[in-house]
Short mmCIF file of C-alpha atoms in Angstrom, two decimals:
data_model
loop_
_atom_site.label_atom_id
_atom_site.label_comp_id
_atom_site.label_asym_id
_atom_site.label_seq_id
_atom_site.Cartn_x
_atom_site.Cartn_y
_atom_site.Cartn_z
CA UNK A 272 11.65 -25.97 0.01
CA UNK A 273 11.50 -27.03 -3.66
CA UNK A 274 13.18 -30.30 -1.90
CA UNK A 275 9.65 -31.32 -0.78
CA UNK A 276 7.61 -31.25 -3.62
CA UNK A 277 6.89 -34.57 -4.82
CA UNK A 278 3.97 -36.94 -6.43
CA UNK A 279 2.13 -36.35 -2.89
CA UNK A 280 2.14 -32.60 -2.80
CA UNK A 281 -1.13 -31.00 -2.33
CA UNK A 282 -2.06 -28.06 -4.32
CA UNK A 283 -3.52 -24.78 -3.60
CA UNK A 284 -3.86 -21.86 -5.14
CA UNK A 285 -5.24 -18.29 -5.64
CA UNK A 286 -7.59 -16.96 -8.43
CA UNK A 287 -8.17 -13.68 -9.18
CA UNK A 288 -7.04 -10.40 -11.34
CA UNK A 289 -4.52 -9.32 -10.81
CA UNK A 290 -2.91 -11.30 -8.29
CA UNK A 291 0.59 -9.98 -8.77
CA UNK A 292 0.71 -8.29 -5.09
CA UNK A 293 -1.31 -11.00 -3.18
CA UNK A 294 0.49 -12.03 -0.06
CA UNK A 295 -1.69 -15.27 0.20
CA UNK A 296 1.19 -17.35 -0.80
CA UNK A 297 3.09 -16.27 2.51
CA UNK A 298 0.55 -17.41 4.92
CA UNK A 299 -0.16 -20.62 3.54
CA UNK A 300 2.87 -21.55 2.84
CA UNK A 301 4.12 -20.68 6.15
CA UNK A 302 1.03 -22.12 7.68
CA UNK A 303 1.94 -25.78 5.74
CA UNK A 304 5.49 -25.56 7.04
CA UNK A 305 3.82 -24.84 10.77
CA UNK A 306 1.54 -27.67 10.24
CA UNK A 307 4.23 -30.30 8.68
CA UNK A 308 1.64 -30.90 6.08
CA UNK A 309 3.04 -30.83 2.64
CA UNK A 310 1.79 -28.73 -0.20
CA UNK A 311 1.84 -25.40 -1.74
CA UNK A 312 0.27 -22.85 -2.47
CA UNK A 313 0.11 -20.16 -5.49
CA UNK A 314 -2.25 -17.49 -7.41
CA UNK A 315 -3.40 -17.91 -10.62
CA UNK A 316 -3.90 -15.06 -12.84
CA UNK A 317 -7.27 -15.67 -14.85
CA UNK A 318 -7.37 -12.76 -17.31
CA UNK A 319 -10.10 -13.05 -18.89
CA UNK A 320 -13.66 -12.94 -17.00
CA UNK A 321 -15.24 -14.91 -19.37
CA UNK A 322 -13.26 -18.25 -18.58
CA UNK A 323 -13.62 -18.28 -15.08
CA UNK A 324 -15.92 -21.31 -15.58
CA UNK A 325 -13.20 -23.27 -17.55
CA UNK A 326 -10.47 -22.10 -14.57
CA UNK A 327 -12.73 -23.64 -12.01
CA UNK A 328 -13.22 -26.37 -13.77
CA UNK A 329 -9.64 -27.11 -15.05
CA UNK A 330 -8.77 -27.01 -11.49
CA UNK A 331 -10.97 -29.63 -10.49
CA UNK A 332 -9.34 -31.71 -13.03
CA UNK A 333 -6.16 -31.12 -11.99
CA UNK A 334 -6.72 -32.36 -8.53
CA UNK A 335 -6.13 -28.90 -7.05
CA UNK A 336 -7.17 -29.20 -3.24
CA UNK A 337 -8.65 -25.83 -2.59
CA UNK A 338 -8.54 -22.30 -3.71
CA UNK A 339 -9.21 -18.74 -2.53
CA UNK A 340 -11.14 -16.30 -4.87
CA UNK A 341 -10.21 -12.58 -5.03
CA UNK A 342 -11.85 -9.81 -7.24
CA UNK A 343 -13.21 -9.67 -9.33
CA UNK A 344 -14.19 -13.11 -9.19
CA UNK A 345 -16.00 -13.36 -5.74
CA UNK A 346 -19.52 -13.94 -7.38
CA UNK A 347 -19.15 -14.89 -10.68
CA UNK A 348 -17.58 -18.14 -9.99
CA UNK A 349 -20.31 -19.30 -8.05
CA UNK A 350 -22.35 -20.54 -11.03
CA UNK A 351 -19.72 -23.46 -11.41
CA UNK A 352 -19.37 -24.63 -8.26
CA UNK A 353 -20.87 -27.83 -6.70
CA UNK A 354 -22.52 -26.00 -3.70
CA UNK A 355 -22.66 -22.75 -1.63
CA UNK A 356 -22.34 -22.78 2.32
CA UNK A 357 -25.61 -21.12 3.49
CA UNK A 358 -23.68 -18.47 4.78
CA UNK A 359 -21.97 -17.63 1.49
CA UNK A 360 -25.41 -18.03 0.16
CA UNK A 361 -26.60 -15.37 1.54
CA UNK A 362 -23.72 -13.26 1.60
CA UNK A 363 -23.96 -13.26 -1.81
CA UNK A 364 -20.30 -14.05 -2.88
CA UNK A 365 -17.45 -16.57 -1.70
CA UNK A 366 -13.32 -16.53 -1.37
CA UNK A 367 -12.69 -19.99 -0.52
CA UNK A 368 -13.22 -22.86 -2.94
CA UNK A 369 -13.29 -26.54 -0.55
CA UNK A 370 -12.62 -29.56 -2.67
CA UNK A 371 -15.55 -32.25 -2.65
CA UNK A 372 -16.33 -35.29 -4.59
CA UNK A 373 -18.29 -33.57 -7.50
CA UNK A 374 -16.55 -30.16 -7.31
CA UNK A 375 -16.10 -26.80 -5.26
CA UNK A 376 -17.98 -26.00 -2.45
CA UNK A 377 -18.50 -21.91 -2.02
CA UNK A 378 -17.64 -20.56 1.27
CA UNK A 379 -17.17 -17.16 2.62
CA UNK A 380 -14.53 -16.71 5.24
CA UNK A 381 -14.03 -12.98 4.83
CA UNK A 382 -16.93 -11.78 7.80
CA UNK A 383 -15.12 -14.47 9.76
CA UNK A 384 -11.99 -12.98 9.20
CA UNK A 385 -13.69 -9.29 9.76
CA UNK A 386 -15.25 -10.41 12.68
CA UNK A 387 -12.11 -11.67 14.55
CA UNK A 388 -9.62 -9.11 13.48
CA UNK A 389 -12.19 -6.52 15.03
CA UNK A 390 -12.86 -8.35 17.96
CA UNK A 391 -8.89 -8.89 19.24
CA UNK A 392 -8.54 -5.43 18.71
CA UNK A 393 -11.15 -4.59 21.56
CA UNK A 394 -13.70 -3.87 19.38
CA UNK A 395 -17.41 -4.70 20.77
CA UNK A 396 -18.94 -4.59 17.08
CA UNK A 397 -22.82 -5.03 18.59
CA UNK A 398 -22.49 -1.81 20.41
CA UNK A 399 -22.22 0.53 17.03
CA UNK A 400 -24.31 1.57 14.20
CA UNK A 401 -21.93 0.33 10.94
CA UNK A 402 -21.23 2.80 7.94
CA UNK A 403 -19.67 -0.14 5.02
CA UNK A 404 -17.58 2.14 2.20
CA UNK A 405 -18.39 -0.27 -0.56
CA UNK A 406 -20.88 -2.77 -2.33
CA UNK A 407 -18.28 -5.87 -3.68
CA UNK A 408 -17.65 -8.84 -1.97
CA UNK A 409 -15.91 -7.45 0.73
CA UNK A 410 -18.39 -5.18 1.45
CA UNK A 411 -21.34 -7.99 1.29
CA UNK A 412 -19.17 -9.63 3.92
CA UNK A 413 -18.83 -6.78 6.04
CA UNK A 414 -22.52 -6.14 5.97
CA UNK A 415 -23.51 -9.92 6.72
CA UNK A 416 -20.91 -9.74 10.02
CA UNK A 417 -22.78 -6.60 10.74
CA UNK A 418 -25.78 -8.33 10.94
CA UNK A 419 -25.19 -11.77 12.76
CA UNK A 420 -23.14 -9.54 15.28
CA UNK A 421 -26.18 -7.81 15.80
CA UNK A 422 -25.73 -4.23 14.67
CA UNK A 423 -28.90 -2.47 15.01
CA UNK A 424 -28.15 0.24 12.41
CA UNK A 425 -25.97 -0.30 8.40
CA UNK A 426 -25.02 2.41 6.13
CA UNK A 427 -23.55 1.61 2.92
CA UNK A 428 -21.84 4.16 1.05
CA UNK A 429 -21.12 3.82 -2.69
CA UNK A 430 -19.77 5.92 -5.83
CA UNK A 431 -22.61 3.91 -7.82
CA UNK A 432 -25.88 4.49 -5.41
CA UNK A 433 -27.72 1.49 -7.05
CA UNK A 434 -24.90 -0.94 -6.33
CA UNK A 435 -25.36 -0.20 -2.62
CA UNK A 436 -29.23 0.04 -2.72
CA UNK A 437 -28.96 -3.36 -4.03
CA UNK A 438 -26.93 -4.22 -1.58
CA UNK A 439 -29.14 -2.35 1.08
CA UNK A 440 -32.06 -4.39 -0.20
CA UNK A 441 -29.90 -7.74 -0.09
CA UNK A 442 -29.11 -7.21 3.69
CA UNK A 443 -32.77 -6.26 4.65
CA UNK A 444 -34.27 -9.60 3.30
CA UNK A 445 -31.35 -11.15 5.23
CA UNK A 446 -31.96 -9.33 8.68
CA UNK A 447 -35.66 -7.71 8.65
CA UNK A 448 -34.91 -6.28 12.00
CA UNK A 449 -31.94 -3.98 10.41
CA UNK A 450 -32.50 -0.76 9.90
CA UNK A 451 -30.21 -0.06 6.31
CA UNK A 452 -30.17 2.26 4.23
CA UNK A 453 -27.60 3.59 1.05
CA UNK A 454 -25.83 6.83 0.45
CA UNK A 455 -23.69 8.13 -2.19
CA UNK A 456 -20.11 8.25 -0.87
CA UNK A 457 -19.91 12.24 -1.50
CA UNK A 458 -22.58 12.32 1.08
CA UNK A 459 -20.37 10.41 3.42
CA UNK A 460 -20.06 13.27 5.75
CA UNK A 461 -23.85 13.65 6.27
CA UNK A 462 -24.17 9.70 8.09
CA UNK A 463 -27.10 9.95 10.32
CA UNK A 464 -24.77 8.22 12.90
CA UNK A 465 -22.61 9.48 15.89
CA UNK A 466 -19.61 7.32 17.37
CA UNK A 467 -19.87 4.74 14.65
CA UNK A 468 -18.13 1.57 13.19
CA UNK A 469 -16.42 2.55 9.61
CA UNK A 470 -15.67 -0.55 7.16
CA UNK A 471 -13.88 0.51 3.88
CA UNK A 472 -14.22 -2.54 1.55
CA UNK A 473 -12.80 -0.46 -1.79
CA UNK A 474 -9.50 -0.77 -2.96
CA UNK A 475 -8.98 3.06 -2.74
CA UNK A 476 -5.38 3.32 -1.05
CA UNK A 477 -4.08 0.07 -2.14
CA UNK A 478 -0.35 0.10 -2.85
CA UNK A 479 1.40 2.15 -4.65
CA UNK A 480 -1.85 4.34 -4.61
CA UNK A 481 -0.77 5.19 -1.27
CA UNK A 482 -2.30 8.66 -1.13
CA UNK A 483 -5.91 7.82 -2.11
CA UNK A 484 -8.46 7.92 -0.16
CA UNK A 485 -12.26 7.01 -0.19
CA UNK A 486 -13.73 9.57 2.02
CA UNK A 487 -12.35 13.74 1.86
CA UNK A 488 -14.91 14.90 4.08
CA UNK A 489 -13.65 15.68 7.37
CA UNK A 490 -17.53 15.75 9.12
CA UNK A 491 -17.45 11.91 8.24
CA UNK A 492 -13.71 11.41 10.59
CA UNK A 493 -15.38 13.92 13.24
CA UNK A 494 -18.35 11.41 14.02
CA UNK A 495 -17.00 7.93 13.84
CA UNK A 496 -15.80 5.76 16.61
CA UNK A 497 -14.11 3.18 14.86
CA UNK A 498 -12.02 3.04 11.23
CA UNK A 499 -11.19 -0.14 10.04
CA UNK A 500 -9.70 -0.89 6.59
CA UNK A 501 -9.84 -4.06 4.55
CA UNK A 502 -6.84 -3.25 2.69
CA UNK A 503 -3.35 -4.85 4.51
CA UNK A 504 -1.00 -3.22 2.04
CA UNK A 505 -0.09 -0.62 3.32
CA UNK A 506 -0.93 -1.16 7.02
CA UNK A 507 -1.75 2.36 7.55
CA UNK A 508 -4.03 3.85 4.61
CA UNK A 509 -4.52 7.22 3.93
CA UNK A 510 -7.91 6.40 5.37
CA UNK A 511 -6.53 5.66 8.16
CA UNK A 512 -4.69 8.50 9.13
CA UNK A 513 -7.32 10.95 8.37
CA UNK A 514 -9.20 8.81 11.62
CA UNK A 515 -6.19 8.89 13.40
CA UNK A 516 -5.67 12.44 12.93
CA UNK A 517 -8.97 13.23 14.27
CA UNK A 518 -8.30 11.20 17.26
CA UNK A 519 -10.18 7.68 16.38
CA UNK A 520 -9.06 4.43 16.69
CA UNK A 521 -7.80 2.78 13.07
CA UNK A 522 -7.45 -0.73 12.69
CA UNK A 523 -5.63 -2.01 9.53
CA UNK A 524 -6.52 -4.83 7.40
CA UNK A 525 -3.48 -7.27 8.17
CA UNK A 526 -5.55 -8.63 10.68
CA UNK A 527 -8.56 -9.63 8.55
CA UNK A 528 -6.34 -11.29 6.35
CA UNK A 529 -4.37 -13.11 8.47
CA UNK A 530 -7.76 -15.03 10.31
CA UNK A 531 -9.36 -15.29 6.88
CA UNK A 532 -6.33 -17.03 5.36
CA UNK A 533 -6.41 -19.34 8.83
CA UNK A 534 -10.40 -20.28 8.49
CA UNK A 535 -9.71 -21.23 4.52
CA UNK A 536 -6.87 -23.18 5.61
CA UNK A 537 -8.30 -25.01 8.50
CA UNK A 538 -11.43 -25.45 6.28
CA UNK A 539 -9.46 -27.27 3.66
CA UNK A 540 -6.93 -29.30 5.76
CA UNK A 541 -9.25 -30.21 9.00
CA UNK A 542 -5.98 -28.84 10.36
CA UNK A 543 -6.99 -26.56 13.62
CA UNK A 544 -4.35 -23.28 14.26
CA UNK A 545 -3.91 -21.89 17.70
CA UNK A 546 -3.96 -19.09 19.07
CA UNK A 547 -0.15 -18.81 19.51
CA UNK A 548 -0.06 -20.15 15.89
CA UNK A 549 -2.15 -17.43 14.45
CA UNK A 550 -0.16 -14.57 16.32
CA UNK A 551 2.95 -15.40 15.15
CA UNK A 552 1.64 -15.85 11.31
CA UNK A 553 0.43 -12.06 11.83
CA UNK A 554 3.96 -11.01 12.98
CA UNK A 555 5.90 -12.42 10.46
CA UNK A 556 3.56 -11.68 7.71
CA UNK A 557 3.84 -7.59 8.93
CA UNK A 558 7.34 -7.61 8.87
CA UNK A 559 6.99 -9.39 5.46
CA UNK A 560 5.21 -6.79 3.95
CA UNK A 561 7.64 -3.95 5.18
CA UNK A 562 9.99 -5.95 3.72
CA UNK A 563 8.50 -6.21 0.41
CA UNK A 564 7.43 -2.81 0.17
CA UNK A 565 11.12 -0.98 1.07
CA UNK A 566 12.04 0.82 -1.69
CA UNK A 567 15.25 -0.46 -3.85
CA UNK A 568 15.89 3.35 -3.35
CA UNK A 569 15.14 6.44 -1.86
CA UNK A 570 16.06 9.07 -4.21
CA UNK A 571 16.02 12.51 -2.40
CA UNK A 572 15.29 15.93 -4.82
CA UNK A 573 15.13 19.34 -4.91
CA UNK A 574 16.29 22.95 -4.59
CA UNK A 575 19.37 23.94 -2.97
CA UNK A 576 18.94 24.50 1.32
CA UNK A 577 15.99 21.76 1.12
CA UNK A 578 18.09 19.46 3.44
CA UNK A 579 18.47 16.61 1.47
CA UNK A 580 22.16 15.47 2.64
CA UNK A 581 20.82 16.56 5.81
CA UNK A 582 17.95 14.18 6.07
CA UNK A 583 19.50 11.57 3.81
CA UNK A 584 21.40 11.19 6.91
CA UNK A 585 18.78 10.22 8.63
CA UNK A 586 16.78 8.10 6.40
CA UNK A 587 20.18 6.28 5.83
CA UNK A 588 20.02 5.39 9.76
CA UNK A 589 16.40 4.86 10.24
CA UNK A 590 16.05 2.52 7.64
CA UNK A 591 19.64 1.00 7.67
CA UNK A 592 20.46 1.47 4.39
CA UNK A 593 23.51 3.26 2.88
CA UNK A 594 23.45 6.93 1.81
CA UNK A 595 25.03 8.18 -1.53
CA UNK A 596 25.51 11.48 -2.36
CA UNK A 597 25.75 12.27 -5.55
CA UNK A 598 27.53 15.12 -5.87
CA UNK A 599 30.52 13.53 -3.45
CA UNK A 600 30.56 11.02 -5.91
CA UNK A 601 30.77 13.12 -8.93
CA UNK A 602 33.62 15.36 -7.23
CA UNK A 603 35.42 11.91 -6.92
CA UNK A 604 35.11 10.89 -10.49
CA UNK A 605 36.55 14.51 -11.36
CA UNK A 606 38.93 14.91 -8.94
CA UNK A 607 37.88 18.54 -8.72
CA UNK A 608 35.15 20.11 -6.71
CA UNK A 609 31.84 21.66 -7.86
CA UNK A 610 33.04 25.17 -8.52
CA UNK A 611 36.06 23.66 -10.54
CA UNK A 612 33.90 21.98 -12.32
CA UNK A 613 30.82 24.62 -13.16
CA UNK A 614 34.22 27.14 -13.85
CA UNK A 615 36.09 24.70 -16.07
CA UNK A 616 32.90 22.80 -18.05
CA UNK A 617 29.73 24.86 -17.20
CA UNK A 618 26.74 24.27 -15.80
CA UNK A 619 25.86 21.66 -19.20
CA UNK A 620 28.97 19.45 -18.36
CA UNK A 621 28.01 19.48 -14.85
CA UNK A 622 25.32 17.93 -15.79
CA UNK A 623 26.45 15.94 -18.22
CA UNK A 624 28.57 14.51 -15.36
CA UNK A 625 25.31 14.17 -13.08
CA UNK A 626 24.01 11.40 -16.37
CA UNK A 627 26.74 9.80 -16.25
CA UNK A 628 26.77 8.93 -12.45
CA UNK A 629 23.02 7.92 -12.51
CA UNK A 630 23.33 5.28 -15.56
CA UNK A 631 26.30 4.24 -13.89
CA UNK A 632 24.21 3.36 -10.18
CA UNK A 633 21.49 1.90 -12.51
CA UNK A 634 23.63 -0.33 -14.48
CA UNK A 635 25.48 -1.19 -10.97
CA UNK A 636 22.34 -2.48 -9.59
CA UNK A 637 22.29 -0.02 -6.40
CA UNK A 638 19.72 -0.82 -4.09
CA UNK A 639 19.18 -0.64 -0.54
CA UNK A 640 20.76 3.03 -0.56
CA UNK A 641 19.21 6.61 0.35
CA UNK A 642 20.54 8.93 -2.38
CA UNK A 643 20.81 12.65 -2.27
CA UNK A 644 20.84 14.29 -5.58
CA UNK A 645 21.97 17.97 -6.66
CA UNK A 646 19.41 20.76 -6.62
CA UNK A 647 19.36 21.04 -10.56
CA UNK A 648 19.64 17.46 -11.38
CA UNK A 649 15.57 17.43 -12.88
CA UNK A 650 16.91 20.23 -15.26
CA UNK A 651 18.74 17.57 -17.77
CA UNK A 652 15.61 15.99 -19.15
CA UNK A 653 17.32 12.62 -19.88
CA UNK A 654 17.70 12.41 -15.93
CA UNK A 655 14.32 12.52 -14.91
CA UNK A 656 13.45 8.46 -16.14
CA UNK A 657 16.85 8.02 -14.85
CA UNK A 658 16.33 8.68 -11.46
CA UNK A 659 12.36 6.84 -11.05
CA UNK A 660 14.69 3.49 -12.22
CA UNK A 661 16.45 4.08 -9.56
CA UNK A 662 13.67 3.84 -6.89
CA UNK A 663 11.29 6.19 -5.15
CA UNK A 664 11.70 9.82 -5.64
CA UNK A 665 10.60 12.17 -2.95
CA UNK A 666 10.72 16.40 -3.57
CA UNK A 667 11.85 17.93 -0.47
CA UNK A 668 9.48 21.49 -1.42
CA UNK A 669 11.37 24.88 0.14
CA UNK A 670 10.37 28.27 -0.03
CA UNK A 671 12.99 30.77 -1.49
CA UNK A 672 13.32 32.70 2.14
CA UNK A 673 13.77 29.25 3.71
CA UNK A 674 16.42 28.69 1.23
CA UNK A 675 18.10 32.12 2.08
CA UNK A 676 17.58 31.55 5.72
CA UNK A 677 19.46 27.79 5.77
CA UNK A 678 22.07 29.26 3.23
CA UNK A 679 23.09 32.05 4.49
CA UNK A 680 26.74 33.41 2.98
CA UNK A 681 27.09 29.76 1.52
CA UNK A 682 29.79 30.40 -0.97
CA UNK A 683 30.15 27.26 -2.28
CA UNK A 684 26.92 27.44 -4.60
CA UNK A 685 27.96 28.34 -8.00
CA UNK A 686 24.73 28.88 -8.73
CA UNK A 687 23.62 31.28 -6.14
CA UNK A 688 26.21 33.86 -6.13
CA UNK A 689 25.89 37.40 -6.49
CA UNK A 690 23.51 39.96 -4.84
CA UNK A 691 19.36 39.69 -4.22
CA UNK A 692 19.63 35.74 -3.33
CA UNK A 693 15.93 35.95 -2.96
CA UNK A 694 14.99 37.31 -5.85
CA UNK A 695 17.54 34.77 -7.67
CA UNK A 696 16.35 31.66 -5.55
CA UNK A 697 12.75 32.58 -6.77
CA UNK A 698 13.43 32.26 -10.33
CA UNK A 699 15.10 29.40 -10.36
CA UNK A 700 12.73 27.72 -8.20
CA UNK A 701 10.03 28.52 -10.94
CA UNK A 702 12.01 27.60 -13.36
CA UNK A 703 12.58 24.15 -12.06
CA UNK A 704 9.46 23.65 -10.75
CA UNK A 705 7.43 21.63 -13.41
CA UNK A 706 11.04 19.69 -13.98
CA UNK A 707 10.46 18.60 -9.75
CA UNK A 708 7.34 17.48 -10.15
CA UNK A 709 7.61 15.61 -13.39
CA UNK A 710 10.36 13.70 -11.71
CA UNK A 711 9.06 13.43 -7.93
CA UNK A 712 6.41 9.85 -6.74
CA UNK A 713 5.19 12.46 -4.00
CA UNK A 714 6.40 15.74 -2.38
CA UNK A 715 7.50 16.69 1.34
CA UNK A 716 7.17 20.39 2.51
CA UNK A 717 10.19 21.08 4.77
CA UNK A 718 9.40 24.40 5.72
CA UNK A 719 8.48 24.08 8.96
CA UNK A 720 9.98 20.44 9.81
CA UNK A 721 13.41 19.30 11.35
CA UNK A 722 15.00 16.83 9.29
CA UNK A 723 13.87 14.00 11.47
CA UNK A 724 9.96 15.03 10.91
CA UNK A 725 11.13 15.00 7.19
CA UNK A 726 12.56 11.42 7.62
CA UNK A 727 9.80 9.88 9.53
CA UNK A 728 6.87 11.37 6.71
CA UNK A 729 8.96 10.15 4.02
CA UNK A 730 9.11 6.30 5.50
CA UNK A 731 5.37 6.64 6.40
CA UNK A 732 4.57 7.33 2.74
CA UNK A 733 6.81 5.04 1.27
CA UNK A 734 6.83 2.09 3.70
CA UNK A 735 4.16 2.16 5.59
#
C-alpha cells in the first residue's frame, strides 16, 4: 500500500475530537482501492476548538482534496468555509468538506446516509411519527430526513430541554406542516406516540461504554415500532437490546455509516459506487469492527463452582482462541498440585505463585487466549492491575448454595474443607466481594445459566 503513494496522491482526511476510534479510514481506503483511484485517507485530531478555523484553512493550503467533519466540529466549522449546500444550510451543520476553487464547500451527507440505511432495512420512514434522542448534528440530520421523507409527527428528546426546543423551533421554520415538539429525555416514556420510529443521535453506548444507555424507561420500548441507532460501534447497543427485548425491530448504525461514507466519497471523486460495491464495503467493514474490538484477552474471575474452566471451554471454541488456565499452569511451574502447594507454602505463597504467572503472560505478550483464573486470585492486591493488562475481565457472580450445589464433596479445594460449606462459602464470598468487583470490566450472573448462555452473554458484551 505505502508502495502507491507518490507526488500524485490525493489526500483526504477526517477532523474531529477525538478521532482515535473512527473507522472512516477503512471505508475510504477500501473504497480508493475498489475504485483504482489513488489516494488516502486519514483523521486529524484538532484538539483545540478554538483553531478549527486555522485546521480548515491549513488544509486548504495543503491541497487536501476533501474532508469529513465529526463532533464536535459539525457546526462550528461552517464559518470558514467557502459555501454551504442548501441542504446543509438548513440542516444546520455539515460532515463533508468538497474541495472548490476558493475553499470548502459544506455538505451534509448524514440524512442521506440515515435515509438509505433505514430504507434497505424495510423501513417505510413516511408511515411513522419520529421520536430523535438528541439535538447535535446527528440529530439535526435525523430531524431534516424526517421531514423531506414526510413524517407527519417529530419528537425530540434531550437531557438539556432548550437544546431540543431550539432544535424543535429550527425544524418547524424548515417544515411548517410538522407537527414538533421537545421533551426532556426522563420523560421519554410519556411520547404521545404509538408504533413509532426511534433515532438515537447521542453517543450514549459508544464503545467501551458498552452498557449505557439513553433511555431506562421501559413504557418508551413498549410503544415504539422501530429503534435505530446512529452509533456502529458496537453493532448492537444497549439501546438496542432493550427494543429487541421487547420485541421491536433494531437497526444498528453500521449501515448509516457505510452510505454516508459512499455519498462523501462519490461527492468528492465524481466516482459513482454500486450497489454490489456498497454491500460488500458493509460486509467487510462489520467483520472489521469485530475484529478490532476482540479482546487481546478474556480473563475469566471469581469464586470457586462459578464455572470458569467450564465456560472458558467454551469461549475458547466460540471465539477460536486458546484457553489458559491458570492454575494448570502454576501446578506445572511447581511440579506439585494445589493442595501441595497451600500445605507446603500457604495460602500467601500460593499466591505469590498466582503474581508470578500473571507478570509472566503480560511480559510474554499473550493475546488471543481465554484465561481462567483461581477463585482467590483478586485477594493479592498487586493482581488486580495485573489482570485488566491482560485484557477484559468478566466476574462470573455465584451464590454460596450454587457453589455447594456444583461442588458437592469436592475435596480438592483447600480452601473449602471442613464442615458447614455454606456458611464457609458465604464468608468468603463477602470477603472477596469488593476485591471482584474492583478487578471485574462487567459481571455475569451464572446462577441460573448453562455455561453456553454464560459464553454467548459474555461475547455479546464484549464483542458485540
Amino acid at each position: 500500500m505505502a508502495e502507491r503513494i507518490d507526488g500524485k496522491t490525493k489526500l483526504y482526511g477526517l477532523i474531529g475530537h477525538p478521532v482515535a476510534h473512527t473507522f472512516s479510514p477503512f471505508i475510504h481506503n477500501r473504497l480508493g482501492e475498489l475504485t483504482g483511484l489513488n489516494l488516502r485517507y486519514v483523521p486529524f485530531d484538532v484538539t483545540d476548538p478554538d483553531t478549527i478555523g486555522d485546521a480548515v484553512k491549513g488544509a486548504f493550503a495543503l491541497n487536501i482534496q476533501g474532508m469529513n467533519v465529526t463532533v464536535p466540529y459539525k457546526q462550528a466549522v461552517m464559518p470558514f468555509l467557502s459555501g454551504i449546500d442548501p441542504v446543509a444550510g438548513k440542516i444546520g451543520a455539515v460532515n463533508t468538506l468538497v474541495r472548490t476553487d476558493t475553499g470548502y464547500l459544506g455538505m451534509n451527507t448524514d440524512y442521506i446516509g440515515l435515509k438509505r440505511a433505514l430504507e434497505v432495512q424495510g423501513v417505510n420512514i413516511p408511515s411513522y411519527s419520529a421520536v430523535i434522542i438528541g439535538a447535535g448534528g446527528a440529530a439535526r440530520a435525523a430531524a431534516f430526513m424526517c421531514g423531506t421523507c414526510g413524517v407527519r409527527g417529530l419528537v425530540i428528546l434531550n437531557r438539556t430541554l432548550q437544546k431540543a426546543e431550539d432544535l424543535a423551533g429550527d425544524v418547524k421554520k424548515a417544515f411548517p406542516w410538522m407537527s414538533v415538539s421537545a421533551m426532556p429525555l426522563s420523560d421519554a416514556g410519556k411520547v404521545p406516540f404509538e408504533n413509532f420510529l426511534a433515532i438515537q443521535c447521542t453517543k450514549v453506548g459508544l464503545a467501551p461504554d458498552n452498557a449505557a444507555c439513553p433511555v431506562e424507561d421501559a413504557a418508551f420500548y413498549q410503544k415504539l415500532a422501530v429503534a435505530f441507532d446512529c452509533i456502529y460501534n458496537p453493532e448492537k447497543t444497549a439501546f438496542l437490546q432493550r427494543a429487541e427485548a421487547a420485541g421491536k425491530k433494531a437497526i444498528g448504525g453500521i449501515d448509516m455509516l457505510t452510505y454516508q461514507a459512499i455519498a462523501s466519497f462519490e461527492a468528492w471523486t465524481g466516482k459513482e459506487i454500486s450497489n454490489e460495491m456498497a454491500d460488500g464495503i458493509r460486509t467487510e467493514l462489520s467483520a472489521f469492527i469485530r475484529e478490532q474490538n476482540r479482546p487481546k484477552n478474556v480473563v475469566l474471575i471469581g469464586f470457586m463452582g462459578s464455572g470458569k474452566t467450564t465456560v472458558g471451554a467454551k469461549l475458547s471454541k466460540k471465539l477460536g482462541m486458546k484457553q489458559i488456565d491458570l492454575d494448570a499452569m502454576i501446578v506445572e511451574d511447581a511440579r506439585m498440585p494445589v493442595t501441595e502447594i497451600f500445605r507446603k507454602e500457604g495460602e500467601n505463597g500460593f499466591r505469590r505463585r498466582e503474581t508470578k504467572i500473571l507478570q509472566k503472560l503480560i511480559e510474554d505478550g499473550t493475546r488471543d487466549c481465554v484465561i481462567s483464573t483461581g477463585g482467590g486470585i483478586v485477594v493479592q492486591e498487586e493482581n488486580q492491575p495485573l489482570l485488566k493488562a491482560l485484557g477484559t475481565v468478566v466476574l462470573l457472580e455465584v451464590s454460596p448454595d450454587t457453589v455447594v450445589r456444583r461442588l458437592g464433596k469436592d475435596s480438592t479445594r483447600p480452601l473449602l474443607q471442613g464442615p458447614d460449606r455454606v456458611r464457609k462459602v458465604r464468608t468468603l464470598l463477602v470477603r472477596r466481594q469488593n476485591a471482584y468487583a474492583r478487578s471485574a470490566d462487567f459481571t455475569v450472573d451464572t446462577n441460573a445459566k448453562t455455561a453456553d448462555e454464560v459464553a454467548d452473554e459474555i461475547i455479546r458484551r464484549t464483542i458485540g
